[in-house]
XYZ file of N, CA and C in Angstrom:
723
model
N 9.369 -13.752 1.620
C 10.772 -13.362 1.430
C 10.911 -11.861 1.649
N 11.850 -11.460 2.498
C 12.071 -10.056 2.773
C 12.807 -9.392 1.623
N 12.483 -8.137 1.393
C 13.243 -7.353 0.423
C 13.651 -6.065 1.105
N 14.904 -5.702 0.942
C 15.432 -4.546 1.665
C 16.108 -3.588 0.688
N 15.895 -2.293 0.927
C 16.545 -1.247 0.157
C 17.141 -0.278 1.156
N 18.386 0.127 0.955
C 19.010 0.994 1.951
C 19.049 2.466 1.574
N 18.535 2.791 0.385
C 18.491 4.191 0.001
C 19.822 4.766 -0.429
N 20.862 3.920 -0.505
C 22.189 4.424 -0.857
C 22.732 3.765 -2.119
N 21.865 3.030 -2.830
C 22.335 2.340 -4.014
C 22.658 3.299 -5.142
N 23.581 2.904 -5.987
C 23.980 3.736 -7.118
C 22.886 3.721 -8.159
N 22.568 4.866 -8.710
C 21.511 4.951 -9.707
C 21.871 4.123 -10.929
N 20.876 3.442 -11.484
C 21.101 2.619 -12.666
C 21.281 3.507 -13.892
N 22.136 3.078 -14.797
C 22.339 3.825 -16.024
C 21.265 3.459 -17.038
N 20.852 4.438 -17.812
C 19.856 4.226 -18.852
C 20.542 4.383 -20.200
N 20.456 3.351 -21.021
C 21.093 3.409 -22.330
C 20.367 4.413 -23.206
N 21.136 5.092 -24.019
C 20.533 6.050 -24.920
C 20.477 7.433 -24.305
N 20.432 8.436 -25.131
C 20.408 9.801 -24.639
C 19.024 10.245 -24.247
N 18.978 11.434 -23.658
C 17.706 11.994 -23.232
C 16.802 12.245 -24.426
N 17.428 12.639 -25.541
C 16.640 12.902 -26.736
C 15.952 11.657 -27.248
N 16.662 10.531 -27.264
C 16.079 9.269 -27.714
C 14.951 8.838 -26.788
N 15.182 8.985 -25.490
C 14.141 8.613 -24.530
C 12.894 9.459 -24.740
N 13.107 10.736 -25.034
C 11.970 11.611 -25.283
C 11.192 11.204 -26.517
N 11.921 10.793 -27.570
C 11.260 10.342 -28.791
C 10.448 9.077 -28.546
N 11.027 8.152 -27.789
C 10.323 6.906 -27.483
C 9.061 7.192 -26.684
N 9.186 8.075 -25.685
C 8.028 8.427 -24.865
C 6.935 9.063 -25.703
N 7.333 9.962 -26.604
C 6.357 10.630 -27.466
C 5.662 9.638 -28.385
N 6.441 8.682 -28.925
C 5.858 7.676 -29.814
C 4.867 6.792 -29.066
N 5.239 6.397 -27.868
C 4.338 5.558 -27.072
C 3.067 6.307 -26.703
N 3.198 7.608 -26.460
C 2.023 8.398 -26.102
C 1.035 8.476 -27.251
N 1.550 8.431 -28.478
C 0.670 8.445 -29.653
C 0.047 7.072 -29.876
N 0.880 6.027 -29.780
C 0.402 4.675 -30.054
C -0.433 4.100 -28.915
N -0.007 4.350 -27.684
C -0.703 3.815 -26.510
C -0.840 4.913 -25.460
N -1.725 5.868 -25.690
C -1.849 6.990 -24.757
C -2.260 6.535 -23.362
N -1.723 7.209 -22.354
C -2.045 6.915 -20.961
C -2.968 8.003 -20.438
N -3.995 7.592 -19.718
C -4.947 8.537 -19.164
C -5.003 8.398 -17.647
N -5.159 9.519 -16.980
C -5.267 9.516 -15.525
C -6.515 8.749 -15.109
N -6.343 7.786 -14.216
C -7.475 6.982 -13.755
C -8.398 7.766 -12.837
N -7.937 8.919 -12.374
C -8.766 9.717 -11.484
C -9.681 10.683 -12.197
N -9.199 11.257 -13.324
C -9.992 12.284 -14.004
C -10.065 12.108 -15.516
N -9.260 11.204 -16.079
C -9.281 10.981 -17.516
C -8.335 11.860 -18.300
N -7.591 12.712 -17.623
C -6.650 13.588 -18.319
C -5.529 12.766 -18.946
N -5.163 13.128 -20.145
C -4.131 12.390 -20.862
C -2.735 12.758 -20.367
N -1.832 11.752 -20.352
C -0.437 12.023 -20.066
C 0.197 11.211 -18.969
N -0.588 10.752 -17.989
C -0.011 9.967 -16.897
C -1.100 9.141 -16.230
N -0.673 8.098 -15.521
C -1.634 7.227 -14.832
C -2.357 7.966 -13.722
N -1.647 8.898 -13.093
C -2.225 9.721 -12.027
C -1.694 11.134 -12.214
N -2.542 12.045 -12.629
C -2.093 13.401 -12.920
C -1.744 14.140 -11.627
N -0.983 15.224 -11.711
C -0.594 15.960 -10.505
C -1.775 16.421 -9.658
N -2.851 16.832 -10.311
C -4.010 17.315 -9.550
C -4.636 16.195 -8.728
N -4.826 15.028 -9.341
C -5.406 13.900 -8.605
C -4.422 13.373 -7.561
N -3.138 13.402 -7.893
C -2.133 12.967 -6.934
C -2.103 13.848 -5.703
N -2.365 15.150 -5.894
C -2.375 16.072 -4.759
C -3.482 15.731 -3.772
N -4.525 15.066 -4.267
C -5.617 14.659 -3.380
C -5.237 13.530 -2.451
N -4.074 12.916 -2.680
C -3.590 11.830 -1.830
C -2.460 12.297 -0.915
N -2.312 13.595 -0.777
C -1.253 14.133 0.079
C -1.745 14.228 1.521
N -0.871 13.955 2.454
C -1.218 14.051 3.865
C -1.795 12.759 4.406
N -2.403 12.833 5.580
C -3.012 11.660 6.199
C -4.077 12.121 7.185
N -5.045 11.255 7.419
C -6.129 11.553 8.358
C -6.480 10.287 9.118
N -7.041 10.409 10.326
C -7.391 9.209 11.100
C -8.419 8.354 10.376
N -8.220 7.035 10.432
C -9.167 6.092 9.833
C -9.837 5.230 10.904
N -9.115 4.897 11.955
C -9.700 4.225 13.122
C -9.078 4.833 14.365
N -9.834 4.920 15.424
C -9.321 5.502 16.665
C -8.602 4.465 17.516
N -9.008 3.210 17.373
C -8.494 2.174 18.273
C -7.173 1.569 17.814
N -6.872 1.630 16.512
C -5.730 0.875 15.997
C -4.673 1.742 15.336
N -4.625 3.029 15.652
C -3.585 3.900 15.100
C -3.526 3.794 13.580
N -4.682 3.850 12.956
C -4.764 3.691 11.503
C -5.107 5.019 10.840
N -4.469 5.254 9.702
C -4.635 6.508 8.981
C -4.805 6.222 7.487
N -5.320 7.215 6.775
C -5.496 7.084 5.328
C -5.124 8.396 4.660
N -4.747 8.307 3.392
C -4.354 9.498 2.654
C -5.547 10.356 2.266
N -6.706 9.721 2.024
C -7.862 10.465 1.526
C -9.151 9.721 1.841
N -10.267 10.428 1.697
C -11.576 9.786 1.791
C -11.793 8.933 0.539
N -12.578 7.880 0.679
C -12.831 6.974 -0.440
C -13.970 7.507 -1.307
N -13.700 8.604 -1.985
C -14.678 9.160 -2.914
C -13.946 9.963 -3.986
N -14.680 10.396 -4.988
C -14.104 11.211 -6.037
C -12.938 10.563 -6.758
N -11.943 11.379 -7.084
C -10.791 10.894 -7.842
C -10.009 9.837 -7.076
N -9.890 9.996 -5.759
C -9.143 9.012 -4.964
C -9.787 7.636 -5.071
N -11.092 7.589 -4.988
C -11.811 6.313 -5.115
C -11.597 5.710 -6.495
N -11.680 6.543 -7.533
C -11.492 6.039 -8.897
C -10.076 5.498 -9.092
N -9.092 6.159 -8.525
C -7.711 5.683 -8.629
C -7.544 4.324 -7.963
N -8.077 4.190 -6.746
C -7.939 2.929 -6.014
C -8.657 1.796 -6.733
N -9.870 2.042 -7.195
C -10.620 0.986 -7.878
C -9.978 0.606 -9.208
N -9.437 1.592 -9.920
C -8.769 1.282 -11.189
C -7.557 0.401 -10.948
N -6.834 0.672 -9.876
C -5.662 -0.142 -9.545
C -6.066 -1.520 -9.038
N -7.026 -1.547 -8.135
C -7.393 -2.796 -7.469
C -8.200 -3.728 -8.357
N -9.168 -3.182 -9.071
C -10.091 -4.020 -9.837
C -10.043 -3.787 -11.340
N -9.436 -2.697 -11.764
C -9.470 -2.337 -13.176
C -8.238 -2.692 -13.974
N -7.288 -3.377 -13.351
C -6.104 -3.801 -14.087
C -5.082 -2.721 -14.355
N -5.190 -1.573 -13.697
C -4.239 -0.479 -13.936
C -2.988 -0.661 -13.076
N -2.144 -1.605 -13.495
C -0.911 -1.862 -12.744
C 0.040 -0.669 -12.781
N -0.155 0.218 -13.767
C 0.713 1.391 -13.858
C 0.467 2.382 -12.721
N -0.565 2.132 -11.925
C -0.840 3.000 -10.785
C -0.059 2.607 -9.534
N 0.576 1.439 -9.563
C 1.312 0.987 -8.372
C 2.364 2.015 -7.964
N 3.077 2.543 -8.938
C 4.153 3.487 -8.602
C 3.616 4.782 -8.003
N 2.697 5.505 -8.666
C 2.252 6.764 -8.053
C 1.516 6.568 -6.731
N 0.737 5.499 -6.607
C 0.033 5.262 -5.344
C 1.011 4.857 -4.243
N 1.981 4.013 -4.600
C 2.988 3.621 -3.617
C 3.839 4.795 -3.173
N 4.174 5.671 -4.111
C 4.981 6.839 -3.755
C 4.179 7.815 -2.889
N 2.859 7.871 -3.087
C 2.024 8.709 -2.219
C 2.060 8.193 -0.781
N 2.047 6.877 -0.624
C 2.184 6.291 0.713
C 3.547 6.636 1.311
N 4.584 6.560 0.482
C 5.939 6.868 0.958
C 6.045 8.300 1.465
N 5.354 9.223 0.809
C 5.381 10.617 1.243
C 4.821 10.775 2.655
N 3.854 9.910 3.007
C 3.160 10.060 4.288
C 3.774 9.270 5.431
N 4.373 8.118 5.130
C 4.824 7.198 6.189
C 5.628 7.875 7.299
N 6.653 8.676 6.988
C 7.469 9.241 8.076
C 6.717 10.212 8.983
N 5.534 10.671 8.543
C 4.798 11.683 9.301
C 3.546 11.137 9.984
N 3.267 9.857 9.809
C 2.090 9.256 10.438
C 2.327 9.137 11.943
N 1.405 9.625 12.770
C 1.572 9.510 14.220
C 1.802 8.063 14.654
N 2.737 7.876 15.561
C 3.080 6.572 16.146
C 3.947 5.700 15.233
N 3.931 5.939 13.933
C 4.734 5.104 13.027
C 6.218 5.338 13.296
N 6.974 4.258 13.318
C 8.402 4.396 13.567
C 9.162 3.206 12.987
N 10.444 3.410 12.790
C 11.314 2.345 12.328
C 11.909 1.586 13.492
N 12.788 0.639 13.177
C 13.437 -0.137 14.233
C 14.583 0.680 14.847
N 15.257 0.161 15.871
C 16.335 0.926 16.514
C 17.457 1.351 15.572
N 17.614 0.642 14.461
C 18.642 1.011 13.481
C 18.139 2.035 12.467
N 16.860 2.406 12.589
C 16.293 3.390 11.676
C 15.644 2.815 10.439
N 15.516 1.503 10.351
C 14.883 0.875 9.189
C 13.365 0.858 9.346
N 12.681 1.282 8.299
C 11.225 1.182 8.252
C 10.853 -0.211 7.754
N 9.979 -0.897 8.478
C 9.491 -2.208 8.059
C 8.035 -2.075 7.629
N 7.760 -2.420 6.387
C 6.420 -2.297 5.809
C 5.799 -3.673 5.642
N 4.615 -3.860 6.205
C 3.903 -5.136 6.098
C 2.621 -4.915 5.301
N 2.494 -5.529 4.116
C 1.274 -5.367 3.324
C 0.141 -6.255 3.826
N -1.077 -5.738 3.779
C -2.255 -6.559 4.069
C -2.405 -7.580 2.940
N -2.580 -8.854 3.260
C -2.676 -9.875 2.204
C -4.061 -9.924 1.569
N -4.116 -10.392 0.337
C -5.381 -10.645 -0.357
C -5.649 -12.143 -0.387
N -6.905 -12.506 -0.616
C -7.233 -13.915 -0.826
C -6.525 -14.389 -2.095
N -6.125 -15.644 -2.125
C -5.379 -16.160 -3.275
C -6.168 -16.018 -4.568
N -7.456 -16.293 -4.497
C -8.286 -16.192 -5.698
C -8.311 -14.755 -6.212
N -8.467 -13.805 -5.299
C -8.482 -12.397 -5.694
C -7.128 -11.979 -6.253
N -6.059 -12.460 -5.629
C -4.713 -12.116 -6.101
C -4.479 -12.639 -7.516
N -4.945 -13.842 -7.790
C -4.790 -14.394 -9.147
C -5.532 -13.536 -10.157
N -6.739 -13.111 -9.801
C -7.541 -12.302 -10.720
C -6.904 -10.934 -10.964
N -6.184 -10.436 -9.981
C -5.581 -9.102 -10.086
C -4.148 -9.130 -10.590
N -3.641 -10.311 -10.863
C -2.273 -10.409 -11.353
C -1.227 -10.361 -10.262
N -1.625 -10.679 -9.038
C -0.669 -10.699 -7.931
C -1.220 -10.005 -6.702
N -0.435 -10.041 -5.632
C -0.815 -9.365 -4.391
C -0.644 -7.854 -4.590
N -1.753 -7.158 -4.794
C -1.664 -5.756 -5.189
C -1.145 -4.845 -4.076
N -1.423 -5.172 -2.812
C -0.899 -4.329 -1.731
C 0.601 -4.573 -1.542
N 1.058 -5.783 -1.815
C 2.495 -6.057 -1.790
C 3.209 -5.197 -2.828
N 2.612 -5.069 -4.019
C 3.205 -4.213 -5.054
C 3.240 -2.757 -4.595
N 2.180 -2.310 -3.910
C 2.173 -0.955 -3.359
C 3.285 -0.782 -2.332
N 3.441 -1.796 -1.473
C 4.472 -1.728 -0.435
C 5.860 -1.608 -1.053
N 6.104 -2.336 -2.130
C 7.411 -2.268 -2.783
C 7.663 -0.893 -3.389
N 6.621 -0.304 -3.963
C 6.783 1.041 -4.506
C 6.938 2.071 -3.395
N 6.237 1.849 -2.302
C 6.399 2.714 -1.131
C 7.833 2.631 -0.620
N 8.369 1.416 -0.553
C 9.749 1.221 -0.108
C 10.726 1.935 -1.032
N 10.478 1.839 -2.336
C 11.357 2.513 -3.296
C 11.318 4.025 -3.091
N 10.124 4.544 -2.800
C 10.000 5.973 -2.553
C 10.734 6.412 -1.299
N 10.621 5.618 -0.236
C 11.340 5.935 1.000
C 12.851 5.843 0.801
N 13.284 4.817 0.067
C 14.713 4.648 -0.194
C 15.273 5.823 -0.989
N 14.475 6.335 -1.921
C 14.919 7.473 -2.723
C 15.140 8.714 -1.866
N 14.514 8.742 -0.702
C 14.681 9.862 0.228
C 15.781 9.587 1.252
N 16.480 8.464 1.080
C 17.590 8.155 1.959
C 17.265 7.284 3.147
N 16.027 6.773 3.221
C 15.640 5.914 4.337
C 16.064 4.470 4.089
N 16.379 3.770 5.145
C 16.547 2.319 5.078
C 15.163 1.712 5.268
N 14.789 0.775 4.419
C 13.415 0.263 4.437
C 13.390 -1.183 3.985
N 12.480 -1.954 4.535
C 12.313 -3.358 4.154
C 10.835 -3.679 4.046
N 10.492 -4.507 3.076
C 9.119 -4.998 2.912
C 9.052 -6.400 3.488
N 8.126 -6.618 4.398
C 8.005 -7.903 5.088
C 6.604 -8.480 4.889
N 6.437 -9.431 3.950
C 5.130 -10.079 3.753
C 4.870 -11.083 4.869
N 4.550 -10.572 6.048
C 4.473 -11.386 7.260
C 3.072 -11.884 7.576
N 2.117 -11.671 6.657
C 0.737 -12.072 6.912
C 0.174 -12.865 5.740
N -0.707 -13.795 6.051
C -1.398 -14.580 5.035
C -2.856 -14.746 5.422
N -3.690 -15.127 4.455
C -5.116 -15.311 4.696
C -5.509 -16.765 4.532
N -6.342 -17.243 5.436
C -6.911 -18.579 5.327
C -7.763 -18.647 4.056
N -7.684 -19.736 3.279
C -8.471 -19.855 2.046
C -9.979 -19.761 2.270
N -10.434 -20.008 3.491
C -11.870 -19.949 3.774
C -12.388 -18.522 3.923
N -11.504 -17.548 3.917
C -11.923 -16.158 4.071
C -12.766 -15.729 2.879
N -13.911 -15.121 3.154
C -14.826 -14.676 2.098
C -14.432 -13.299 1.584
N -14.972 -12.965 0.402
C -14.857 -11.605 -0.104
C -15.637 -10.700 0.846
N -15.037 -9.599 1.260
C -15.657 -8.730 2.263
C -16.662 -7.745 1.688
N -16.785 -7.672 0.365
C -17.718 -6.727 -0.243
C -19.141 -7.033 0.222
N -19.817 -6.019 0.720
C -21.193 -6.185 1.159
C -21.353 -6.595 2.608
N -20.257 -6.904 3.293
C -20.342 -7.315 4.692
C -20.304 -6.090 5.603
N -21.118 -6.136 6.681
C -21.070 -5.038 7.633
C -19.916 -5.248 8.612
N -19.807 -4.355 9.576
C -18.667 -4.398 10.491
C -18.592 -5.712 11.260
N -19.726 -6.158 11.790
C -19.748 -7.405 12.563
C -19.407 -8.596 11.683
N -19.954 -8.621 10.467
C -19.698 -9.728 9.540
C -18.243 -9.745 9.087
N -17.668 -8.578 8.865
C -16.260 -8.520 8.465
C -15.355 -9.059 9.571
N -15.662 -8.676 10.805
C -14.856 -9.153 11.925
C -14.958 -10.667 12.057
N -16.184 -11.204 11.908
C -16.378 -12.653 12.007
C -15.689 -13.375 10.858
N -15.718 -12.773 9.680
C -15.097 -13.371 8.499
C -13.587 -13.515 8.666
N -12.978 -12.569 9.386
C -11.523 -12.562 9.544
C -11.045 -13.216 10.830
N -11.962 -13.523 11.733
C -11.580 -14.056 13.041
C -10.754 -15.332 12.901
N -9.513 -15.274 13.341
C -8.637 -16.437 13.291
C -8.151 -16.811 11.910
N -8.441 -15.986 10.908
C -8.095 -16.350 9.533
C -6.968 -15.512 8.936
N -6.496 -14.533 9.662
C -5.281 -13.830 9.256
C -4.145 -14.474 10.033
N -3.203 -15.055 9.322
C -2.148 -15.813 10.004
C -0.795 -15.111 9.884
N -0.003 -15.308 10.913
C 1.349 -14.764 10.938
C 2.275 -15.689 10.161
N 3.091 -15.137 9.268
C 4.015 -15.907 8.433
C 5.436 -15.593 8.888
N 6.002 -16.483 9.668
C 7.311 -16.234 10.268
C 8.402 -16.001 9.233
N 8.389 -16.792 8.123
C 9.477 -16.672 7.151
C 9.476 -15.326 6.429
N 8.352 -14.614 6.474
C 8.320 -13.304 5.833
C 8.438 -12.153 6.807
N 8.639 -12.476 8.086
C 8.575 -11.461 9.134
C 9.938 -10.892 9.506
N 9.946 -9.693 10.066
C 11.184 -9.130 10.606
C 11.501 -9.779 11.950
N 12.624 -9.446 12.559
C 12.958 -10.012 13.868
C 11.886 -9.692 14.913
N 11.718 -10.591 15.854
C 10.722 -10.399 16.907
C 10.977 -9.087 17.646
N 9.887 -8.389 17.943
C 9.986 -7.115 18.645
C 10.107 -5.909 17.736
N 10.194 -6.138 16.426
C 10.349 -5.036 15.474
C 9.031 -4.287 15.277
N 9.031 -2.963 15.350
C 7.820 -2.208 15.025
C 7.641 -2.137 13.514
N 6.414 -2.285 13.047
C 6.148 -2.266 11.609
C 5.013 -1.297 11.303
N 4.932 -0.909 10.040
C 3.813 -0.115 9.538
C 3.012 -1.011 8.603
N 1.740 -1.196 8.909
C 0.848 -2.001 8.079
C 0.327 -1.135 6.940
N 0.345 -1.652 5.712
C -0.151 -0.917 4.547
C -1.363 -1.617 3.956
N -2.357 -0.822 3.530
C -3.563 -1.373 2.903
C -4.041 -0.401 1.830
N -5.014 -0.852 1.039
C -5.571 0.039 0.027
C -6.728 0.864 0.589
N -7.722 0.194 1.184
C -8.900 0.879 1.713
C -9.206 0.371 3.119
N -9.493 1.282 4.025
C -9.995 0.912 5.346
C -11.486 1.211 5.358
N -12.278 0.195 5.678
C -13.730 0.368 5.683
C -14.278 0.372 7.105
N -14.176 -0.747 7.792
C -14.681 -0.830 9.165
C -13.567 -0.904 10.199
N -12.353 -1.149 9.770
C -11.243 -1.334 10.694
C -11.031 -2.782 11.084
N -11.912 -3.685 10.608
C -11.808 -5.102 10.976
C -10.519 -5.725 10.462
N -10.115 -5.371 9.252
C -8.884 -5.941 8.691
C -7.661 -5.468 9.467
N -7.620 -4.184 9.786
C -6.497 -3.654 10.567
C -6.408 -4.365 11.909
N -7.551 -4.535 12.569
C -7.569 -5.197 13.879
C -7.083 -6.636 13.783
N -7.559 -7.362 12.767
C -7.163 -8.766 12.605
C -5.675 -8.881 12.291
N -5.172 -7.976 11.470
C -3.744 -8.007 11.127
C -2.886 -7.657 12.337
N -3.323 -6.680 13.121
C -2.570 -6.297 14.317
C -2.478 -7.461 15.292
N -3.572 -8.196 15.449
C -3.571 -9.350 16.360
C -2.652 -10.455 15.841
N -2.689 -10.688 14.535
C -1.831 -11.729 13.965
C -0.357 -11.364 14.130
N -0.024 -10.118 13.897
C 1.361 -9.676 14.077
C 1.780 -9.803 15.539
N 0.886 -9.426 16.435
C 1.188 -9.521 17.862
C 1.454 -10.964 18.284
N 0.737 -11.904 17.645
C 0.941 -13.321 17.981
C 2.351 -13.782 17.634
N 2.988 -13.076 16.706
C 4.358 -13.408 16.317
C 5.397 -12.510 16.964
N 4.962 -11.703 17.920
C 5.905 -10.831 18.608
C 6.270 -9.582 17.834
N 5.415 -9.198 16.887
C 5.668 -8.019 16.066
C 4.661 -6.932 16.424
N 5.140 -5.731 16.635
C 4.267 -4.617 16.996
C 3.863 -3.816 15.761
N 2.560 -3.660 15.550
C 2.080 -2.761 14.511
C 2.078 -1.356 15.103
N 3.068 -0.559 14.753
C 3.151 0.789 15.321
C 2.063 1.693 14.766
N 1.684 1.466 13.501
C 0.632 2.243 12.854
C 0.216 1.529 11.578
N -0.935 1.928 11.059
C -1.415 1.406 9.774
C -1.708 2.590 8.865
N -1.456 2.409 7.579
C -1.691 3.471 6.608
C -2.324 2.880 5.364
N -3.428 3.489 4.924
C -4.125 3.056 3.712
C -4.227 4.225 2.742
N -4.538 3.898 1.504
C -4.747 4.953 0.516
C -5.990 5.762 0.845
N -7.094 5.067 1.152
C -8.350 5.759 1.434
C -9.076 5.131 2.615
N -10.007 5.898 3.175
C -10.897 5.398 4.221
C -12.328 5.655 3.766
N -13.165 4.632 3.869
C -14.564 4.738 3.463
C -15.389 5.174 4.666
N -15.817 6.432 4.695
C -16.632 6.919 5.796
C -15.815 7.644 6.842
N -16.447 7.897 7.979
C -15.815 8.624 9.074
C -14.888 7.713 9.852
N -13.963 8.266 10.639
C -13.059 7.433 11.431
C -13.802 6.426 12.295
N -13.302 5.194 12.314
C -13.945 4.123 13.069
C -13.369 4.044 14.474
N -14.169 3.578 15.397
C -13.702 3.425 16.773
C -12.897 2.150 16.912
């Protein structure tokens, strides 16, 4: 199901004054303190210092126009793993907004002729999604869309890809094994797709070998959709060919 935000919606009203909201926030911080998943600093899921490490973009693969916000190490790695495997759903917003900051500046990335950005999340295996409480990259895409909309962009999230249940967990697989694991198993989902011929930006959490980006690009192409660029939170290692 497509979800669209036009960036022109009226801001929602919040009941209660600023003072009351501040008291509630302070009380929650005492009862259920939040710590940065990147460095352990108290106060937010992702502190400004760790968030700054996700600014910008760098090449992740040479062949598929793929980019990432940071290398998969240090605080960036801890943030991604806490979100993906550690149950830190509160990281969806700051990580998604970091993607939103980069999308308009990624080389080759573009919206449709009407100026709408179409975001396609990389799908997870159903078993993994159940364990994580849902499709975690889809949640990132929605937060990315909200961030773009807040800047006045028209944006839509299109869950246009699915995974064959026979797809294995990719942890521990090398480049050749990852490609074989995904061969023919990333499927195009027409009901979640934008109109044929629409350029899209593929979103992912981590790019390792580039096999997932390649498989997703081929699946989108089979449905007449062009992957103009791909953007991930992190890239593990040097840019892939």
